[in-house]
PDB file of C-alpha atoms in Angstrom:
ATOM      1  CA  MET B  25       0.097  -0.021  -0.064  1.00  0.00           C
ATOM      2  CA  THR B  26       1.183   3.500  -0.832  1.00  0.00           C
ATOM      3  CA  LEU B  27       0.134   6.731   1.001  1.00  0.00           C
ATOM      4  CA  PRO B  28      -1.808   9.500  -0.967  1.00  0.00           C
ATOM      5  CA  VAL B  29       0.852  11.938  -2.428  1.00  0.00           C
ATOM      6  CA  SER B  30      -0.724  14.874  -0.244  1.00  0.00           C
ATOM      7  CA  ILE B  31       0.377  13.028   2.990  1.00  0.00           C
ATOM      8  CA  ASP B  32       3.711  14.078   3.460  1.00  0.00           C
ATOM      9  CA  SER B  33       3.887  15.071   7.276  1.00  0.00           C
ATOM     10  CA  VAL B  34       3.997  12.934  10.306  1.00  0.00           C
ATOM     11  CA  GLY B  35       0.719  14.426  11.664  1.00  0.00           C
ATOM     12  CA  ALA B  36      -1.140  13.988   8.557  1.00  0.00           C
ATOM     13  CA  ALA B  37       0.165  10.314   8.232  1.00  0.00           C
ATOM     14  CA  CYS B  38      -0.807   9.434  11.625  1.00  0.00           C
ATOM     15  CA  ALA B  39      -4.465  10.921  11.370  1.00  0.00           C
ATOM     16  CA  HIS B  40      -4.607   8.808   7.985  1.00  0.00           C
ATOM     17  CA  VAL B  41      -4.115   5.619   9.967  1.00  0.00           C
ATOM     18  CA  LEU B  42      -6.619   6.635  12.650  1.00  0.00           C
ATOM     19  CA  LEU B  43      -9.345   7.629  10.168  1.00  0.00           C
ATOM     20  CA  THR B  44      -9.014   4.129   8.237  1.00  0.00           C
ATOM     21  CA  PRO B  45     -11.785   1.895   9.591  1.00  0.00           C
ATOM     22  CA  ASP B  46     -11.072  -1.317   7.660  1.00  0.00           C
ATOM     23  CA  PRO B  47      -8.839  -3.616   9.540  1.00  0.00           C
ATOM     24  CA  LEU B  48      -6.668  -4.795   6.588  1.00  0.00           C
ATOM     25  CA  ALA B  49      -6.455  -1.390   5.355  1.00  0.00           C
ATOM     26  CA  LYS B  50      -5.449   0.044   8.754  1.00  0.00           C
ATOM     27  CA  LEU B  51      -2.700  -2.413   9.285  1.00  0.00           C
ATOM     28  CA  MET B  52      -1.538  -1.740   5.611  1.00  0.00           C
ATOM     29  CA  ALA B  53      -1.511   2.197   6.440  1.00  0.00           C
ATOM     30  CA  ALA B  54       0.443   1.696   9.516  1.00  0.00           C
ATOM     31  CA  ARG B  55       3.146  -0.270   7.768  1.00  0.00           C
ATOM     32  CA  ALA B  56       3.227   2.291   5.023  1.00  0.00           C
ATOM     33  CA  VAL B  57       3.475   5.140   7.433  1.00  0.00           C
ATOM     34  CA  ALA B  58       6.377   3.413   9.168  1.00  0.00           C
ATOM     35  CA  ARG B  59       8.020   2.736   6.084  1.00  0.00           C
ATOM     36  CA  ASN B  60       7.613   6.200   4.627  1.00  0.00           C
ATOM     37  CA  TRP B  61       9.015   7.693   7.846  1.00  0.00           C
ATOM     38  CA  ARG B  62      11.940   5.211   7.686  1.00  0.00           C
ATOM     39  CA  LEU B  63      12.848   6.232   4.034  1.00  0.00           C
ATOM     40  CA  GLY B  64      12.602  10.035   4.977  1.00  0.00           C
ATOM     41  CA  ARG B  65       9.440  10.756   3.051  1.00  0.00           C
ATOM     42  CA  LEU B  66       7.495  12.250   5.953  1.00  0.00           C
ATOM     43  CA  ALA B  67       8.216  15.712   7.433  1.00  0.00           C
ATOM     44  CA  HIS B  68       8.689  16.093  11.090  1.00  0.00           C
ATOM     45  CA  ARG B  69       5.687  18.143  11.277  1.00  0.00           C
ATOM     46  CA  PHE B  70       2.463  18.034  13.225  1.00  0.00           C
ATOM     47  CA  ASP B  71      -0.174  19.849  11.042  1.00  0.00           C
ATOM     48  CA  ALA B  72      -3.127  17.511  11.481  1.00  0.00           C
ATOM     49  CA  ALA B  73      -5.422  17.147  14.440  1.00  0.00           C
ATOM     50  CA  MET B  74      -5.909  13.658  15.862  1.00  0.00           C
ATOM     51  CA  PRO B  75      -9.653  12.570  16.125  1.00  0.00           C
ATOM     52  CA  ASP B  76     -11.199  12.129  19.489  1.00  0.00           C
ATOM     53  CA  ARG B  77     -11.932   8.387  18.528  1.00  0.00           C
ATOM     54  CA  PRO B  78     -10.696   6.318  15.658  1.00  0.00           C
ATOM     55  CA  ALA B  79     -12.691   5.056  12.767  1.00  0.00           C
ATOM     56  CA  ARG B  80     -13.846   1.652  13.455  1.00  0.00           C
ATOM     57  CA  PRO B  81     -15.177  -1.124  11.284  1.00  0.00           C
ATOM     58  CA  GLY B  82     -18.861  -2.216  11.524  1.00  0.00           C
ATOM     59  CA  LYS B  83     -17.690  -5.545  13.153  1.00  0.00           C
ATOM     60  CA  PRO B  84     -16.772  -6.416  16.029  1.00  0.00           C
ATOM     61  CA  GLU B  85     -19.725  -5.149  18.207  1.00  0.00           C
ATOM     62  CA  LEU B  86     -18.131  -3.268  20.862  1.00  0.00           C
ATOM     63  CA  LEU B  87     -19.657  -3.888  24.514  1.00  0.00           C
ATOM     64  CA  PRO B  88     -18.786  -2.425  27.995  1.00  0.00           C
ATOM     65  CA  PRO B  89     -16.119  -4.784  29.509  1.00  0.00           C
ATOM     66  CA  ASN B  90     -18.552  -5.889  32.085  1.00  0.00           C
ATOM     67  CA  GLN B  91     -21.145  -7.186  29.274  1.00  0.00           C
ATOM     68  CA  MET B  92     -18.449  -9.591  27.449  1.00  0.00           C
ATOM     69  CA  PRO B  93     -19.527 -13.090  27.189  1.00  0.00           C
ATOM     70  CA  LYS B  94     -17.219 -15.486  29.291  1.00  0.00           C
ATOM     71  CA  ARG B  95     -14.719 -17.060  27.222  1.00  0.00           C
ATOM     72  CA  GLY B  96     -14.545 -20.371  29.230  1.00  0.00           C
ATOM     73  CA  ARG B  97     -11.789 -22.785  29.681  1.00  0.00           C
ATOM     74  CA  ILE B  98      -8.876 -22.411  26.912  1.00  0.00           C
ATOM     75  CA  GLY B  99      -8.961 -26.289  26.539  1.00  0.00           C
ATOM     76  CA  SER B 100     -11.757 -26.081  24.200  1.00  0.00           C
ATOM     77  CA  GLU B 101     -11.163 -24.783  20.548  1.00  0.00           C
ATOM     78  CA  ARG B 102     -14.098 -22.431  21.133  1.00  0.00           C
ATOM     79  CA  ALA B 103     -12.487 -20.994  24.187  1.00  0.00           C
ATOM     80  CA  ARG B 104      -9.076 -20.544  22.358  1.00  0.00           C
ATOM     81  CA  ILE B 105     -10.743 -18.878  19.551  1.00  0.00           C
ATOM     82  CA  ALA B 106     -12.458 -16.207  21.849  1.00  0.00           C
ATOM     83  CA  MET B 107      -9.015 -15.586  23.503  1.00  0.00           C
ATOM     84  CA  LEU B 108      -7.365 -15.149  20.100  1.00  0.00           C
ATOM     85  CA  HIS B 109     -10.092 -12.676  19.013  1.00  0.00           C
ATOM     86  CA  ALA B 110      -9.778 -10.795  22.226  1.00  0.00           C
ATOM     87  CA  LEU B 111      -6.122 -10.262  21.807  1.00  0.00           C
ATOM     88  CA  ALA B 112      -6.384  -9.417  18.079  1.00  0.00           C
ATOM     89  CA  HIS B 113      -8.889  -6.708  19.222  1.00  0.00           C
ATOM     90  CA  ILE B 114      -6.269  -5.313  21.643  1.00  0.00           C
ATOM     91  CA  GLU B 115      -3.625  -5.322  18.956  1.00  0.00           C
ATOM     92  CA  PHE B 116      -5.975  -3.567  16.420  1.00  0.00           C
ATOM     93  CA  VAL B 117      -6.604  -0.907  19.174  1.00  0.00           C
ATOM     94  CA  ALA B 118      -2.922  -0.785  19.806  1.00  0.00           C
ATOM     95  CA  ILE B 119      -2.250   0.384  16.349  1.00  0.00           C
ATOM     96  CA  ASP B 120      -4.228   3.465  16.733  1.00  0.00           C
ATOM     97  CA  LEU B 121      -2.823   4.064  20.293  1.00  0.00           C
ATOM     98  CA  ALA B 122       0.752   4.052  18.762  1.00  0.00           C
ATOM     99  CA  PHE B 123       0.090   6.517  16.069  1.00  0.00           C
ATOM    100  CA  ASP B 124      -2.192   8.657  18.215  1.00  0.00           C
ATOM    101  CA  LEU B 125       0.742   9.006  20.635  1.00  0.00           C
ATOM    102  CA  ILE B 126       2.903  10.171  17.782  1.00  0.00           C
ATOM    103  CA  GLY B 127       0.409  12.527  16.081  1.00  0.00           C
ATOM    104  CA  ARG B 128      -0.857  13.803  19.377  1.00  0.00           C
ATOM    105  CA  PHE B 129       2.555  14.375  21.281  1.00  0.00           C
ATOM    106  CA  GLY B 130       5.351  13.947  18.884  1.00  0.00           C
ATOM    107  CA  ALA B 131       6.097  17.596  18.616  1.00  0.00           C
ATOM    108  CA  GLU B 132       7.041  17.560  22.153  1.00  0.00           C
ATOM    109  CA  PHE B 133       9.823  15.249  21.675  1.00  0.00           C
ATOM    110  CA  PRO B 134      12.760  14.800  19.369  1.00  0.00           C
ATOM    111  CA  PRO B 135      12.382  12.953  16.032  1.00  0.00           C
ATOM    112  CA  GLU B 136      13.860   9.953  17.781  1.00  0.00           C
ATOM    113  CA  PHE B 137      10.520   9.548  19.619  1.00  0.00           C
ATOM    114  CA  THR B 138       8.663   9.489  16.525  1.00  0.00           C
ATOM    115  CA  GLY B 139      10.905   6.842  15.022  1.00  0.00           C
ATOM    116  CA  GLU B 140      10.680   4.551  17.827  1.00  0.00           C
ATOM    117  CA  TRP B 141       6.793   4.688  18.004  1.00  0.00           C
ATOM    118  CA  MET B 142       6.605   4.236  14.310  1.00  0.00           C
ATOM    119  CA  ARG B 143       8.317   0.855  14.913  1.00  0.00           C
ATOM    120  CA  VAL B 144       5.844   0.183  17.669  1.00  0.00           C
ATOM    121  CA  GLY B 145       3.009   0.993  15.593  1.00  0.00           C
ATOM    122  CA  ALA B 146       4.325  -1.391  12.756  1.00  0.00           C
ATOM    123  CA  ASP B 147       4.812  -4.199  15.304  1.00  0.00           C
ATOM    124  CA  GLU B 148       1.338  -3.825  16.413  1.00  0.00           C
ATOM    125  CA  ALA B 149       0.056  -4.103  12.881  1.00  0.00           C
ATOM    126  CA  MET B 150       2.052  -7.174  12.496  1.00  0.00           C
ATOM    127  CA  HIS B 151       0.740  -8.523  15.745  1.00  0.00           C
ATOM    128  CA  PHE B 152      -2.778  -8.218  14.576  1.00  0.00           C
ATOM    129  CA  ALA B 153      -2.044  -9.778  11.299  1.00  0.00           C
ATOM    130  CA  LEU B 154      -0.764 -12.788  12.990  1.00  0.00           C
ATOM    131  CA  LEU B 155      -3.633 -13.076  15.183  1.00  0.00           C
ATOM    132  CA  ASP B 156      -6.135 -12.657  12.421  1.00  0.00           C
ATOM    133  CA  ARG B 157      -4.332 -15.264  10.212  1.00  0.00           C
ATOM    134  CA  ARG B 158      -4.622 -17.668  13.280  1.00  0.00           C
ATOM    135  CA  LEU B 159      -8.292 -16.913  13.628  1.00  0.00           C
ATOM    136  CA  ARG B 160      -8.970 -17.824  10.037  1.00  0.00           C
ATOM    137  CA  GLN B 161      -6.928 -21.162  10.450  1.00  0.00           C
ATOM    138  CA  PHE B 162      -9.577 -21.885  12.950  1.00  0.00           C
ATOM    139  CA  GLY B 163     -12.383 -20.931  10.565  1.00  0.00           C
ATOM    140  CA  SER B 164     -13.096 -17.589  12.297  1.00  0.00           C
ATOM    141  CA  PHE B 165     -12.031 -13.989  11.643  1.00  0.00           C
ATOM    142  CA  TYR B 166     -11.479 -10.629  13.520  1.00  0.00           C
ATOM    143  CA  GLY B 167     -14.951  -9.132  13.817  1.00  0.00           C
ATOM    144  CA  ALA B 168     -16.752 -12.588  14.428  1.00  0.00           C
ATOM    145  CA  LEU B 169     -17.169 -12.029  18.123  1.00  0.00           C
ATOM    146  CA  PRO B 170     -17.991  -9.022  20.251  1.00  0.00           C
ATOM    147  CA  ALA B 171     -15.109  -7.094  21.860  1.00  0.00           C
ATOM    148  CA  HIS B 172     -14.765  -4.663  24.782  1.00  0.00           C
ATOM    149  CA  ASP B 173     -14.516  -0.865  24.222  1.00  0.00           C
ATOM    150  CA  GLY B 174     -12.463  -0.184  27.371  1.00  0.00           C
ATOM    151  CA  LEU B 175      -9.160   0.195  25.685  1.00  0.00           C
ATOM    152  CA  TRP B 176      -9.625   3.630  23.847  1.00  0.00           C
ATOM    153  CA  GLN B 177     -10.856   4.986  27.316  1.00  0.00           C
ATOM    154  CA  ALA B 178      -7.145   5.052  28.356  1.00  0.00           C
ATOM    155  CA  ALA B 179      -6.582   7.393  25.293  1.00  0.00           C
ATOM    156  CA  SER B 180      -9.423   9.545  25.902  1.00  0.00           C
ATOM    157  CA  GLU B 181      -8.331   9.997  29.789  1.00  0.00           C
ATOM    158  CA  THR B 182      -4.816  10.905  28.860  1.00  0.00           C
ATOM    159  CA  ALA B 183      -5.277  13.005  25.567  1.00  0.00           C
ATOM    160  CA  HIS B 184      -4.264  16.208  27.253  1.00  0.00           C
ATOM    161  CA  ASP B 185      -0.920  14.950  28.768  1.00  0.00           C
ATOM    162  CA  ALA B 186       1.971  12.966  27.072  1.00  0.00           C
ATOM    163  CA  LEU B 187       3.468  11.757  30.393  1.00  0.00           C
ATOM    164  CA  ALA B 188      -0.031  10.504  31.416  1.00  0.00           C
ATOM    165  CA  ARG B 189      -0.457   8.552  28.195  1.00  0.00           C
ATOM    166  CA  LEU B 190       3.061   6.969  28.548  1.00  0.00           C
ATOM    167  CA  ALA B 191       2.446   6.194  32.176  1.00  0.00           C
ATOM    168  CA  ILE B 192      -1.067   4.496  31.362  1.00  0.00           C
ATOM    169  CA  VAL B 193      -0.838   2.741  27.874  1.00  0.00           C
ATOM    170  CA  PRO B 194       2.711   1.249  27.850  1.00  0.00           C
ATOM    171  CA  MET B 195       3.650   1.246  31.654  1.00  0.00           C
ATOM    172  CA  VAL B 196       0.303   0.007  32.949  1.00  0.00           C
ATOM    173  CA  LEU B 197      -1.815  -1.587  30.190  1.00  0.00           C
ATOM    174  CA  GLU B 198       1.242  -3.237  28.094  1.00  0.00           C
ATOM    175  CA  ALA B 199       2.969  -3.895  31.240  1.00  0.00           C
ATOM    176  CA  ARG B 200      -0.087  -5.967  32.518  1.00  0.00           C
ATOM    177  CA  ALA B 201       0.289  -8.014  29.166  1.00  0.00           C
ATOM    178  CA  LEU B 202       3.616  -9.060  30.391  1.00  0.00           C
ATOM    179  CA  ASP B 203       2.311 -10.352  33.613  1.00  0.00           C
ATOM    180  CA  ILE B 204      -0.428 -12.507  32.189  1.00  0.00           C
ATOM    181  CA  THR B 205       0.942 -13.582  28.753  1.00  0.00           C
ATOM    182  CA  PRO B 206       3.200 -16.435  30.168  1.00  0.00           C
ATOM    183  CA  ALA B 207       0.185 -18.109  31.834  1.00  0.00           C
ATOM    184  CA  THR B 208      -1.907 -17.724  28.832  1.00  0.00           C
ATOM    185  CA  ILE B 209       1.186 -19.428  26.637  1.00  0.00           C
ATOM    186  CA  VAL B 210       1.129 -22.265  29.127  1.00  0.00           C
ATOM    187  CA  ARG B 211      -2.506 -22.772  28.779  1.00  0.00           C
ATOM    188  CA  PHE B 212      -2.276 -22.881  25.012  1.00  0.00           C
ATOM    189  CA  ARG B 213       0.401 -25.372  25.168  1.00  0.00           C
ATOM    190  CA  GLY B 214      -1.587 -27.369  27.579  1.00  0.00           C
ATOM    191  CA  ALA B 215      -4.309 -27.693  25.044  1.00  0.00           C
ATOM    192  CA  GLY B 216      -1.884 -28.694  22.370  1.00  0.00           C
ATOM    193  CA  ASP B 217      -1.916 -25.623  20.516  1.00  0.00           C
ATOM    194  CA  GLU B 218       1.807 -25.047  19.910  1.00  0.00           C
ATOM    195  CA  MET B 219       1.469 -22.795  16.831  1.00  0.00           C
ATOM    196  CA  SER B 220      -0.759 -20.082  19.089  1.00  0.00           C
ATOM    197  CA  ALA B 221       1.761 -20.591  22.028  1.00  0.00           C
ATOM    198  CA  ARG B 222       4.734 -19.580  19.835  1.00  0.00           C
ATOM    199  CA  MET B 223       2.917 -16.916  18.330  1.00  0.00           C
ATOM    200  CA  LEU B 224       2.137 -15.447  21.750  1.00  0.00           C
ATOM    201  CA  GLN B 225       5.772 -15.882  22.820  1.00  0.00           C
ATOM    202  CA  ARG B 226       6.771 -13.802  19.802  1.00  0.00           C
ATOM    203  CA  ILE B 227       4.306 -11.076  20.698  1.00  0.00           C
ATOM    204  CA  MET B 228       5.466 -10.881  24.194  1.00  0.00           C
ATOM    205  CA  THR B 229       9.029 -10.311  23.189  1.00  0.00           C
ATOM    206  CA  ASP B 230       8.103  -7.194  21.183  1.00  0.00           C
ATOM    207  CA  GLU B 231       5.894  -6.082  24.039  1.00  0.00           C
ATOM    208  CA  ILE B 232       8.940  -5.856  26.405  1.00  0.00           C
ATOM    209  CA  ARG B 233      10.284  -3.586  23.876  1.00  0.00           C
ATOM    210  CA  HIS B 234       7.202  -1.496  23.646  1.00  0.00           C
ATOM    211  CA  VAL B 235       7.054  -1.291  27.546  1.00  0.00           C
ATOM    212  CA  SER B 236      10.875  -0.264  27.313  1.00  0.00           C
ATOM    213  CA  ALA B 237       9.973   2.541  24.798  1.00  0.00           C
ATOM    214  CA  GLY B 238       7.429   3.995  27.355  1.00  0.00           C
ATOM    215  CA  THR B 239       9.820   3.835  30.218  1.00  0.00           C
ATOM    216  CA  THR B 240      12.701   5.423  28.295  1.00  0.00           C
ATOM    217  CA  TRP B 241      10.531   8.352  26.935  1.00  0.00           C
ATOM    218  CA  PHE B 242       8.848   8.602  30.352  1.00  0.00           C
ATOM    219  CA  GLY B 243      12.421   9.023  31.930  1.00  0.00           C
ATOM    220  CA  HIS B 244      13.389  11.514  29.303  1.00  0.00           C
ATOM    221  CA  ALA B 245      10.396  13.532  29.809  1.00  0.00           C
ATOM    222  CA  THR B 246      10.673  13.530  33.665  1.00  0.00           C
ATOM    223  CA  LYS B 247      14.290  14.453  33.622  1.00  0.00           C
ATOM    224  CA  ARG B 248      13.325  17.429  31.463  1.00  0.00           C
ATOM    225  CA  LEU B 249      10.789  18.496  34.141  1.00  0.00           C
ATOM    226  CA  GLY B 250      13.196  17.732  36.960  1.00  0.00           C
ATOM    227  CA  VAL B 251      10.597  15.283  38.949  1.00  0.00           C
ATOM    228  CA  ASN B 252      11.255  11.854  40.350  1.00  0.00           C
ATOM    229  CA  PRO B 253      10.088   9.412  37.562  1.00  0.00           C
ATOM    230  CA  ALA B 254       8.863   6.609  39.912  1.00  0.00           C
ATOM    231  CA  LYS B 255       6.887   9.145  42.113  1.00  0.00           C
ATOM    232  CA  HIS B 256       5.433  10.989  39.229  1.00  0.00           C
ATOM    233  CA  TYR B 257       4.444   7.815  37.552  1.00  0.00           C
ATOM    234  CA  GLN B 258       2.514   6.841  40.822  1.00  0.00           C
ATOM    235  CA  ILE B 259       0.760  10.249  40.872  1.00  0.00           C
ATOM    236  CA  LEU B 260      -0.356   9.807  37.145  1.00  0.00           C
ATOM    237  CA  VAL B 261      -1.508   6.181  37.664  1.00  0.00           C
ATOM    238  CA  LYS B 262      -3.464   7.172  40.746  1.00  0.00           C
ATOM    239  CA  ARG B 263      -5.123  10.155  38.809  1.00  0.00           C
ATOM    240  CA  HIS B 264      -5.923   8.387  35.451  1.00  0.00           C
ATOM    241  CA  PHE B 265      -6.054   4.535  35.860  1.00  0.00           C
ATOM    242  CA  ARG B 266      -9.403   3.680  37.294  1.00  0.00           C
ATOM    243  CA  SER B 267      -8.432  -0.001  38.402  1.00  0.00           C
ATOM    244  CA  ALA B 268      -5.738  -1.238  40.936  1.00  0.00           C
ATOM    245  CA  LEU B 269      -2.522  -2.782  39.858  1.00  0.00           C
ATOM    246  CA  LYS B 270      -2.940  -6.322  41.121  1.00  0.00           C
ATOM    247  CA  PRO B 271      -0.129  -8.869  41.386  1.00  0.00           C
ATOM    248  CA  PRO B 272       1.249 -11.274  40.434  1.00  0.00           C
ATOM    249  CA  PHE B 273       3.690  -9.170  38.581  1.00  0.00           C
ATOM    250  CA  ASN B 274       6.223 -10.501  36.001  1.00  0.00           C
ATOM    251  CA  ASP B 275       8.997  -8.769  37.733  1.00  0.00           C
ATOM    252  CA  SER B 276      11.642 -10.014  35.400  1.00  0.00           C
ATOM    253  CA  ALA B 277       9.924  -8.999  32.131  1.00  0.00           C
ATOM    254  CA  ARG B 278       9.228  -5.669  33.725  1.00  0.00           C
ATOM    255  CA  ARG B 279      12.961  -5.297  34.725  1.00  0.00           C
ATOM    256  CA  GLN B 280      14.008  -6.033  31.182  1.00  0.00           C
ATOM    257  CA  ALA B 281      11.787  -3.146  30.008  1.00  0.00           C
ATOM    258  CA  GLY B 282      13.136  -0.840  32.666  1.00  0.00           C
ATOM    259  CA  LEU B 283      10.086  -0.738  34.816  1.00  0.00           C
ATOM    260  CA  THR B 284      11.529  -1.663  38.219  1.00  0.00           C
ATOM    261  CA  ARG B 285       9.545  -2.367  41.178  1.00  0.00           C
ATOM    262  CA  GLU B 286       9.900   1.070  42.767  1.00  0.00           C
ATOM    263  CA  PHE B 287       7.441   2.191  40.283  1.00  0.00           C
ATOM    264  CA  TYR B 288       4.541  -0.215  40.631  1.00  0.00           C
ATOM    265  CA  THR B 289       5.012  -1.868  44.028  1.00  0.00           C
ATOM    266  CA  PRO B 290       3.661   1.145  46.044  1.00  0.00           C
ATOM    267  CA  LEU B 291       0.386   0.844  43.926  1.00  0.00           C
ATOM    268  CA  ALA B 292      -0.129  -2.636  44.203  1.00  0.00           C
ATOM    269  CA  GLN B 293      -3.337  -4.038  45.937  1.00  0.00           C
TER     270      GLN B 293
END
């Protein structure tokens, strides 16, 4: 996929991804934008407003988290399909989260920030493609089941503050994925689904790098402000995250990502 010639800035390119509703077209747009940035075809200019909400396809039906059907035990194929669909939805929204972060806050950071989050956005597109392909191997597809609409609330809650966005999205939500994915991998392996287990392991390896991008740029910004990063993180999480941080934590993976216990242990419940 190539971008329209009129899209020659980072801001316009990010808005283009967010305003593309079709899943396949969105992942192709994400890849094209990341490639154009890498090849020097996009000016480091932020001349387009990010939408309050990204464009969404007609399916899946989006429900409040408390109205989502129970997935059941992962040993059944039906439950594995439901889990893979839920993960595909997370990755689909993560594409928009990455490009919204760039388009909304990139002007506050050096170009290296844009480059790093472009790579993250391209990763999220690849993760979505892997999960959707696996769903199709099971005879399903993204959109076949309902999905919850809670993820974009984190973006709306932090739309005014780059530090809050970094604290909540990569350093809370993606860090939580580091905590729960190893057990999910074990359950898929226990059900004899080695292909899905290997795919989730690959995705988790990338997610460590994504959390690391969050902690790195959070540290960059707090240093510039002259505030303690761990304490400021705790202030922002208490202010903007409506749930508790619950153990068990994958301390090893979090530490690899630069998210040490001093950040999250005081918040644990």
